Each structure stands twice: as structure tokens, then as C-alpha cells.
PDB file of C-alpha atoms in Angstrom:
ATOM      1  CA  ASP A 243      74.761 123.674  49.457  1.00 52.00           C
ATOM      2  CA  THR A 244      77.364 122.777  52.035  1.00 72.00           C
ATOM      3  CA  GLY A 245      80.284 122.624  49.631  1.00 93.00           C
ATOM      4  CA  VAL A 246      82.789 119.847  49.062  1.00 97.00           C
ATOM      5  CA  SER A 247      84.170 118.426  52.286  1.00 97.00           C
ATOM      6  CA  GLN A 248      87.296 116.355  52.802  1.00 98.00           C
ATOM      7  CA  ASN A 249      88.521 114.353  55.752  1.00 97.00           C
ATOM      8  CA  PRO A 250      90.921 114.347  57.388  1.00 98.00           C
ATOM      9  CA  ARG A 251      92.291 117.829  56.770  1.00 97.00           C
ATOM     10  CA  HIS A 252      95.762 116.780  57.810  1.00 98.00           C
ATOM     11  CA  LYS A 253      97.456 113.407  57.928  1.00 98.00           C
ATOM     12  CA  ILE A 254     100.940 112.572  59.098  1.00 98.00           C
ATOM     13  CA  THR A 255     102.093 109.045  58.452  1.00 98.00           C
ATOM     14  CA  LYS A 256     105.269 107.046  58.408  1.00 98.00           C
ATOM     15  CA  ARG A 257     106.729 105.756  55.197  1.00 98.00           C
ATOM     16  CA  GLY A 258     105.300 102.397  54.274  1.00 98.00           C
ATOM     17  CA  GLN A 259     101.949 102.918  55.953  1.00 98.00           C
ATOM     18  CA  ASN A 260      98.624 102.983  54.113  1.00 98.00           C
ATOM     19  CA  VAL A 261      96.376 106.050  54.230  1.00 98.00           C
ATOM     20  CA  THR A 262      92.813 106.678  53.127  1.00 98.00           C
ATOM     21  CA  PHE A 263      91.157 110.008  52.455  1.00 98.00           C
ATOM     22  CA  ARG A 264      87.480 110.750  52.068  1.00 98.00           C
ATOM     23  CA  CYS A 265      85.685 113.281  49.893  1.00 98.00           C
ATOM     24  CA  ASP A 266      82.031 114.232  50.127  1.00 97.00           C
ATOM     25  CA  PRO A 267      81.011 116.179  47.012  1.00 97.00           C
ATOM     26  CA  ILE A 268      78.252 118.725  46.745  1.00 94.00           C
ATOM     27  CA  SER A 269      74.958 116.925  46.989  1.00 91.00           C
ATOM     28  CA  GLU A 270      73.747 115.630  43.605  1.00 85.00           C
ATOM     29  CA  HIS A 271      76.994 116.413  41.835  1.00 92.00           C
ATOM     30  CA  ASN A 272      77.528 113.357  39.661  1.00 92.00           C
ATOM     31  CA  ARG A 273      81.146 114.101  38.736  1.00 94.00           C
ATOM     32  CA  LEU A 274      84.016 113.831  41.171  1.00 96.00           C
ATOM     33  CA  TYR A 275      87.723 114.495  40.664  1.00 96.00           C
ATOM     34  CA  TRP A 276      90.887 113.907  42.642  1.00 97.00           C
ATOM     35  CA  TYR A 277      93.964 116.104  42.253  1.00 97.00           C
ATOM     36  CA  ARG A 278      97.331 116.315  43.933  1.00 96.00           C
ATOM     37  CA  GLN A 279      99.042 119.653  44.537  1.00 97.00           C
ATOM     38  CA  THR A 280     102.578 120.222  45.717  1.00 95.00           C
ATOM     39  CA  LEU A 281     103.956 123.542  46.898  1.00 92.00           C
ATOM     40  CA  GLY A 282     104.237 126.113  44.148  1.00 89.00           C
ATOM     41  CA  GLN A 283     102.573 123.911  41.542  1.00 93.00           C
ATOM     42  CA  GLY A 284      99.124 123.714  40.039  1.00 94.00           C
ATOM     43  CA  PRO A 285      96.768 120.854  40.846  1.00 96.00           C
ATOM     44  CA  GLU A 286      97.689 117.642  39.038  1.00 94.00           C
ATOM     45  CA  PHE A 287      94.848 115.437  37.833  1.00 93.00           C
ATOM     46  CA  LEU A 288      94.699 111.971  39.390  1.00 94.00           C
ATOM     47  CA  THR A 289      91.323 110.489  38.541  1.00 94.00           C
ATOM     48  CA  TYR A 290      87.711 111.242  37.646  1.00 93.00           C
ATOM     49  CA  PHE A 291      84.357 109.591  38.360  1.00 94.00           C
ATOM     50  CA  GLN A 292      81.005 110.029  36.746  1.00 93.00           C
ATOM     51  CA  ASN A 293      78.549 108.595  39.213  1.00 93.00           C
ATOM     52  CA  GLU A 294      80.217 105.394  40.441  1.00 93.00           C
ATOM     53  CA  ALA A 295      82.236 104.758  37.273  1.00 93.00           C
ATOM     54  CA  GLN A 296      85.911 105.677  37.228  1.00 92.00           C
ATOM     55  CA  LEU A 297      86.306 107.107  33.730  1.00 90.00           C
ATOM     56  CA  GLU A 298      89.792 108.558  33.765  1.00 87.00           C
ATOM     57  CA  LYS A 299      92.943 107.742  35.645  1.00 87.00           C
ATOM     58  CA  SER A 300      96.244 109.533  35.287  1.00 87.00           C
ATOM     59  CA  ARG A 301      99.136 107.510  33.941  1.00 82.00           C
ATOM     60  CA  LEU A 302     101.177 109.175  36.634  1.00 73.00           C
ATOM     61  CA  LEU A 303      99.306 107.195  39.231  1.00 76.00           C
ATOM     62  CA  SER A 304     101.130 104.149  40.383  1.00 77.00           C
ATOM     63  CA  ASP A 305      99.442 100.938  41.441  1.00 88.00           C
ATOM     64  CA  ARG A 306      99.767 102.115  45.021  1.00 94.00           C
ATOM     65  CA  PHE A 307      96.927 104.568  44.461  1.00 95.00           C
ATOM     66  CA  SER A 308      93.316 103.494  44.246  1.00 94.00           C
ATOM     67  CA  ALA A 309      90.080 105.438  44.337  1.00 95.00           C
ATOM     68  CA  GLU A 310      86.494 104.345  44.750  1.00 95.00           C
ATOM     69  CA  ARG A 311      83.069 105.892  44.613  1.00 96.00           C
ATOM     70  CA  PRO A 312      80.879 102.912  45.442  1.00 91.00           C
ATOM     71  CA  LYS A 313      77.443 104.516  45.481  1.00 88.00           C
ATOM     72  CA  GLY A 314      78.107 107.514  43.329  1.00 86.00           C
ATOM     73  CA  SER A 315      78.203 109.833  46.317  1.00 91.00           C
ATOM     74  CA  PHE A 316      81.314 110.075  48.523  1.00 96.00           C
ATOM     75  CA  SER A 317      84.693 108.875  47.312  1.00 97.00           C
ATOM     76  CA  THR A 318      87.810 107.498  48.954  1.00 97.00           C
ATOM     77  CA  LEU A 319      91.415 107.725  47.825  1.00 97.00           C
ATOM     78  CA  GLU A 320      93.812 105.162  49.249  1.00 97.00           C
ATOM     79  CA  ILE A 321      97.573 105.255  49.049  1.00 97.00           C
ATOM     80  CA  GLN A 322      99.347 102.046  49.938  1.00 96.00           C
ATOM     81  CA  ARG A 323     102.934 101.805  51.145  1.00 96.00           C
ATOM     82  CA  THR A 324     103.341 105.567  51.268  1.00 97.00           C
ATOM     83  CA  GLU A 325     106.596 107.163  50.163  1.00 96.00           C
ATOM     84  CA  GLN A 326     108.008 110.563  51.026  1.00 96.00           C
ATOM     85  CA  GLY A 327     107.267 111.707  47.486  1.00 95.00           C
ATOM     86  CA  ASP A 328     103.569 111.251  48.208  1.00 96.00           C
ATOM     87  CA  SER A 329     103.642 114.235  50.557  1.00 97.00           C
ATOM     88  CA  ALA A 330     101.272 116.770  49.024  1.00 97.00           C
ATOM     89  CA  MET A 331      97.839 118.338  49.276  1.00 98.00           C
ATOM     90  CA  TYR A 332      95.159 116.023  47.919  1.00 98.00           C
ATOM     91  CA  LEU A 333      92.236 117.958  46.519  1.00 98.00           C
ATOM     92  CA  CYS A 334      88.802 116.719  45.639  1.00 98.00           C
ATOM     93  CA  ALA A 335      86.416 118.557  43.332  1.00 97.00           C
ATOM     94  CA  SER A 336      82.916 117.935  42.060  1.00 95.00           C
ATOM     95  CA  SER A 337      80.697 119.156  39.273  1.00 93.00           C
ATOM     96  CA  SER A 338      77.291 118.417  37.869  1.00 90.00           C
ATOM     97  CA  ALA A 339      76.536 117.467  34.286  1.00 83.00           C
ATOM     98  CA  LEU A 340      72.967 118.671  34.820  1.00 84.00           C
ATOM     99  CA  THR A 341      73.608 122.347  35.487  1.00 82.00           C
ATOM    100  CA  ALA A 342      74.073 125.258  33.119  1.00 80.00           C
ATOM    101  CA  ARG A 343      77.829 125.118  33.772  1.00 83.00           C
ATOM    102  CA  PRO A 344      78.712 121.427  33.861  1.00 84.00           C
ATOM    103  CA  TYR A 345      82.439 122.188  33.483  1.00 86.00           C
ATOM    104  CA  GLU A 346      82.669 124.275  36.649  1.00 90.00           C
ATOM    105  CA  GLN A 347      84.530 122.328  39.302  1.00 93.00           C
ATOM    106  CA  TYR A 348      84.040 123.084  42.992  1.00 94.00           C
ATOM    107  CA  PHE A 349      87.060 122.217  45.084  1.00 96.00           C
ATOM    108  CA  GLY A 350      87.189 121.035  48.653  1.00 97.00           C
ATOM    109  CA  PRO A 351      89.678 122.303  51.271  1.00 96.00           C
ATOM    110  CA  GLY A 352      92.020 119.374  50.653  1.00 97.00           C
ATOM    111  CA  THR A 353      93.833 116.825  52.798  1.00 98.00           C
ATOM    112  CA  ARG A 354      97.441 117.634  53.513  1.00 98.00           C
ATOM    113  CA  LEU A 355      99.548 114.475  53.670  1.00 98.00           C
ATOM    114  CA  THR A 356     102.979 114.432  55.231  1.00 98.00           C
ATOM    115  CA  VAL A 357     104.996 111.235  54.958  1.00 98.00           C
ATOM    116  CA  THR A 358     107.903 111.032  57.384  1.00 97.00           C
TER     117      THR A 358
ATOM    118  CA  GLY B  98     104.925 116.958  33.529  1.00 50.00           C
ATOM    119  CA  GLN B  99     102.693 119.921  32.996  1.00 50.00           C
ATOM    120  CA  GLN B 100     102.336 121.220  29.452  1.00 88.00           C
ATOM    121  CA  VAL B 101     100.550 124.429  30.253  1.00 93.00           C
ATOM    122  CA  MET B 102     102.916 127.242  31.070  1.00 94.00           C
ATOM    123  CA  GLN B 103     102.131 130.564  32.652  1.00 97.00           C
ATOM    124  CA  ILE B 104     104.155 133.722  32.868  1.00 97.00           C
ATOM    125  CA  PRO B 105     105.153 135.452  34.950  1.00 97.00           C
ATOM    126  CA  GLN B 106     105.651 133.009  37.797  1.00 96.00           C
ATOM    127  CA  TYR B 107     105.282 135.821  40.309  1.00 97.00           C
ATOM    128  CA  GLN B 108     104.316 139.475  40.204  1.00 98.00           C
ATOM    129  CA  HIS B 109     104.276 142.089  42.907  1.00 98.00           C
ATOM    130  CA  VAL B 110     102.250 145.228  42.216  1.00 98.00           C
ATOM    131  CA  GLN B 111     101.071 148.216  44.150  1.00 97.00           C
ATOM    132  CA  GLU B 112      97.377 148.575  44.674  1.00 98.00           C
ATOM    133  CA  GLY B 113      95.833 150.342  41.703  1.00 98.00           C
ATOM    134  CA  GLU B 114      98.303 148.996  39.161  1.00 98.00           C
ATOM    135  CA  ASP B 115      97.229 146.627  36.416  1.00 98.00           C
ATOM    136  CA  PHE B 116      98.251 142.984  36.217  1.00 98.00           C
ATOM    137  CA  THR B 117      98.344 140.443  33.393  1.00 98.00           C
ATOM    138  CA  THR B 118      99.120 136.746  33.388  1.00 98.00           C
ATOM    139  CA  TYR B 119      99.649 134.738  30.220  1.00 98.00           C
ATOM    140  CA  CYS B 120      98.891 131.083  29.650  1.00 98.00           C
ATOM    141  CA  ASN B 121     100.356 128.961  26.850  1.00 96.00           C
ATOM    142  CA  SER B 122      99.426 125.409  25.954  1.00 94.00           C
ATOM    143  CA  SER B 123     101.476 122.912  23.994  1.00 89.00           C
ATOM    144  CA  THR B 124      98.310 121.781  22.199  1.00 90.00           C
ATOM    145  CA  THR B 125      95.091 123.302  20.918  1.00 91.00           C
ATOM    146  CA  LEU B 126      92.428 123.407  23.601  1.00 91.00           C
ATOM    147  CA  SER B 127      88.696 122.910  23.244  1.00 90.00           C
ATOM    148  CA  ASN B 128      88.251 125.316  26.135  1.00 92.00           C
ATOM    149  CA  ILE B 129      90.236 127.020  28.843  1.00 94.00           C
ATOM    150  CA  GLN B 130      89.288 127.707  32.428  1.00 95.00           C
ATOM    151  CA  TRP B 131      90.723 130.089  34.988  1.00 97.00           C
ATOM    152  CA  TYR B 132      90.902 129.500  38.718  1.00 97.00           C
ATOM    153  CA  LYS B 133      92.045 131.611  41.654  1.00 98.00           C
ATOM    154  CA  GLN B 134      93.650 130.153  44.745  1.00 97.00           C
ATOM    155  CA  ARG B 135      94.076 132.362  47.783  1.00 97.00           C
ATOM    156  CA  PRO B 136      97.017 131.645  50.115  1.00 94.00           C
ATOM    157  CA  GLY B 137      96.135 128.576  52.167  1.00 93.00           C
ATOM    158  CA  GLY B 138      92.931 128.086  50.207  1.00 95.00           C
ATOM    159  CA  HIS B 139      91.634 125.902  47.443  1.00 95.00           C
ATOM    160  CA  PRO B 140      91.141 126.737  43.757  1.00 96.00           C
ATOM    161  CA  VAL B 141      87.968 128.650  42.940  1.00 96.00           C
ATOM    162  CA  PHE B 142      86.525 128.653  39.437  1.00 95.00           C
ATOM    163  CA  LEU B 143      86.493 132.042  37.720  1.00 96.00           C
ATOM    164  CA  ILE B 144      85.479 131.495  34.107  1.00 95.00           C
ATOM    165  CA  GLN B 145      85.509 129.247  31.044  1.00 94.00           C
ATOM    166  CA  LEU B 146      86.328 130.372  27.500  1.00 95.00           C
ATOM    167  CA  VAL B 147      85.363 128.228  24.533  1.00 93.00           C
ATOM    168  CA  LYS B 148      85.454 130.193  21.284  1.00 95.00           C
ATOM    169  CA  SER B 149      88.514 131.262  19.355  1.00 96.00           C
ATOM    170  CA  GLY B 150      89.286 134.919  20.110  1.00 97.00           C
ATOM    171  CA  GLU B 151      86.680 135.057  22.875  1.00 97.00           C
ATOM    172  CA  VAL B 152      86.860 137.904  25.375  1.00 98.00           C
ATOM    173  CA  LYS B 153      84.912 137.906  28.631  1.00 98.00           C
ATOM    174  CA  LYS B 154      84.820 140.450  31.418  1.00 98.00           C
ATOM    175  CA  GLN B 155      84.031 140.119  35.091  1.00 97.00           C
ATOM    176  CA  LYS B 156      84.155 143.540  36.710  1.00 97.00           C
ATOM    177  CA  ARG B 157      87.880 144.389  36.750  1.00 98.00           C
ATOM    178  CA  LEU B 158      88.950 141.053  35.223  1.00 98.00           C
ATOM    179  CA  THR B 159      89.260 140.543  31.469  1.00 98.00           C
ATOM    180  CA  PHE B 160      89.853 137.085  30.018  1.00 98.00           C
ATOM    181  CA  GLN B 161      90.942 136.356  26.458  1.00 98.00           C
ATOM    182  CA  PHE B 162      91.245 133.118  24.480  1.00 98.00           C
ATOM    183  CA  GLY B 163      93.695 133.206  21.604  1.00 97.00           C
ATOM    184  CA  GLU B 164      92.713 132.819  17.978  1.00 95.00           C
ATOM    185  CA  ALA B 165      94.585 129.528  17.723  1.00 95.00           C
ATOM    186  CA  LYS B 166      93.078 128.350  21.036  1.00 95.00           C
ATOM    187  CA  LYS B 167      96.536 127.635  22.420  1.00 95.00           C
ATOM    188  CA  ASN B 168      96.918 130.666  24.629  1.00 96.00           C
ATOM    189  CA  SER B 169      94.940 132.809  26.989  1.00 98.00           C
ATOM    190  CA  SER B 170      95.381 135.808  29.228  1.00 98.00           C
ATOM    191  CA  LEU B 171      93.867 137.288  32.351  1.00 98.00           C
ATOM    192  CA  HIS B 172      94.108 141.026  32.907  1.00 98.00           C
ATOM    193  CA  ILE B 173      93.166 142.736  36.143  1.00 98.00           C
ATOM    194  CA  THR B 174      92.593 146.469  36.045  1.00 98.00           C
ATOM    195  CA  ALA B 175      93.383 148.560  39.108  1.00 98.00           C
ATOM    196  CA  THR B 176      94.363 145.716  41.408  1.00 98.00           C
ATOM    197  CA  GLN B 177      93.129 145.552  44.986  1.00 98.00           C
ATOM    198  CA  THR B 178      94.530 143.681  47.957  1.00 97.00           C
ATOM    199  CA  THR B 179      91.649 141.234  47.603  1.00 97.00           C
ATOM    200  CA  ASP B 180      93.166 140.113  44.273  1.00 98.00           C
ATOM    201  CA  VAL B 181      96.099 138.498  46.096  1.00 98.00           C
ATOM    202  CA  GLY B 182      96.478 134.821  45.241  1.00 98.00           C
ATOM    203  CA  THR B 183      97.672 132.449  42.565  1.00 98.00           C
ATOM    204  CA  TYR B 184      95.888 132.404  39.229  1.00 98.00           C
ATOM    205  CA  PHE B 185      95.809 129.170  37.276  1.00 98.00           C
ATOM    206  CA  CYS B 186      94.641 128.459  33.790  1.00 97.00           C
ATOM    207  CA  ALA B 187      93.517 124.915  33.018  1.00 95.00           C
ATOM    208  CA  GLY B 188      92.401 123.010  29.975  1.00 93.00           C
ATOM    209  CA  PRO B 189      91.831 119.530  28.606  1.00 88.00           C
ATOM    210  CA  LEU B 190      95.010 118.670  26.708  1.00 80.00           C
ATOM    211  CA  ALA B 191      93.901 115.352  25.308  1.00 73.00           C
ATOM    212  CA  PRO B 192      91.007 115.202  22.820  1.00 68.00           C
ATOM    213  CA  GLY B 193      87.834 113.679  24.182  1.00 66.00           C
ATOM    214  CA  THR B 194      88.850 114.244  27.779  1.00 67.00           C
ATOM    215  CA  ALA B 195      86.940 117.397  28.601  1.00 67.00           C
ATOM    216  CA  SER B 196      86.890 116.541  32.280  1.00 75.00           C
ATOM    217  CA  LYS B 197      90.601 115.814  32.625  1.00 84.00           C
ATOM    218  CA  LEU B 198      92.047 119.240  33.228  1.00 90.00           C
ATOM    219  CA  THR B 199      95.729 120.067  33.051  1.00 92.00           C
ATOM    220  CA  PHE B 200      96.501 123.054  35.221  1.00 94.00           C
ATOM    221  CA  GLY B 201      99.104 125.633  34.363  1.00 94.00           C
ATOM    222  CA  THR B 202     102.089 126.480  36.494  1.00 93.00           C
ATOM    223  CA  GLY B 203     100.271 129.452  37.985  1.00 96.00           C
ATOM    224  CA  THR B 204     101.065 133.112  38.520  1.00 98.00           C
ATOM    225  CA  ARG B 205     101.278 134.313  42.084  1.00 98.00           C
ATOM    226  CA  LEU B 206     100.079 137.882  42.527  1.00 98.00           C
ATOM    227  CA  GLN B 207     101.057 139.985  45.504  1.00 98.00           C
ATOM    228  CA  VAL B 208      99.413 143.389  45.965  1.00 98.00           C
ATOM    229  CA  THR B 209     100.639 145.936  48.463  1.00 95.00           C
ATOM    230  CA  LEU B 210      99.261 149.303  49.503  1.00 91.00           C
TER     231      LEU B 210
END
């Protein structure tokens, strides 16, 4: 069990640029979640996958955000035309429906995005 | 915006003192989870409560789920410096969305010697 990994750990970009983050969940975890966290706040749900299917997407997400999990393993989160308000920590978490505690989410270290 | 509130927002205690954080939801929850986030770290799952009035203990931590399943509390007995961090409650606010967690505003705990 190597834990949830996220890359890159830090990203600085200029407003208007596109960015893509990657999340590798714990091996064999079929559920994957993306959250956004700003300073002093709790994680805010963005989207959720079960295997390769995107089952939930926050209404807060604009059309500039898109997430994929093409083979049911790693996932990518893309933000197009970044804005300064997108600056935040983007957290990925995974869980397994097949364990005794299917609700327990394991979080990765996050990708910190700064939009200048 | 978030509909799960926690109080207090911040608490500073001396090592050995007790600490309690309270979590209140705007809607009835099917379950509530608690997470701890150390400074500079990521959230780590602590526990899940499901039943009305449920009480669970983990060493010095006691978790309660309210009878109406709209509130919860976390109590730490005899705090230690290792308890430093922000404690979040989280629950699924919308019915049928067990995996879509709404996190509370968090309570940041500082413990000094």
C-alpha cells in the first residue's frame, strides 16, 4: 500500500493558462474523489468516480473544470483558462467498496495551485 | 456554501486539558465522519458514526452522534501535543449521495506545554 499520490505537488501558472493534475489512488480502490481546499476551510467536494464512471459532479464546478478516469485507475483534473480564484489545494482521495469500511476515504498530499 | 458548521473555530489548550468540538448540520445525516488534518498535511479519517445517539471511543477520543442525526461532537481527554491539528466533521447532505461528503468548517486545535 503506497498511499494516494498526486502530481505535481505545486503548480504556479498565469491566469488564462490550462493546468492538469494527476492522481494515482491506492491500488484496487475503485472509488476516487476530487476536492478543493482553500486556506482555513474544509475540503470542498468537486467530483467522484466509481471505476471509470463519473457519478457525481459539484454544481459549483464551472465548465472550465473537467475530470477523467479513463481506465478506472489514475485520474486527471484539468482546469482551463485558470482564474485567480482557482488558487487552492486540490486534494484527491480514494476508497474501496470491497473493504469492511467502504466509506473511509484516504487522501493524497494534494496539489497546490497558485494562479498569478 | 458549506452547510455543516463547527464550533469553536479555534481553541488553544494546555497539554492535559480536555477539548471538545461540536458539529451541526442543516439537514439530517445518514452518517457522519470525522477527519484530522495536521498543519501542512492532508485529512486523515478518524471514524464514522451511523446510528442515532451512537457513541464511539478511540483511546482518548470520544465521538457522539446526536439523537436527531443532525449534530455530532468530538471530545479529547487530556490533550497531548500530538493532538494539534484541525478536526473536520463531514457528512452526505443530499439523500442518496453517500459518497458526496460535505465537510464542516473545522476546529483548529493548538496544544502547548
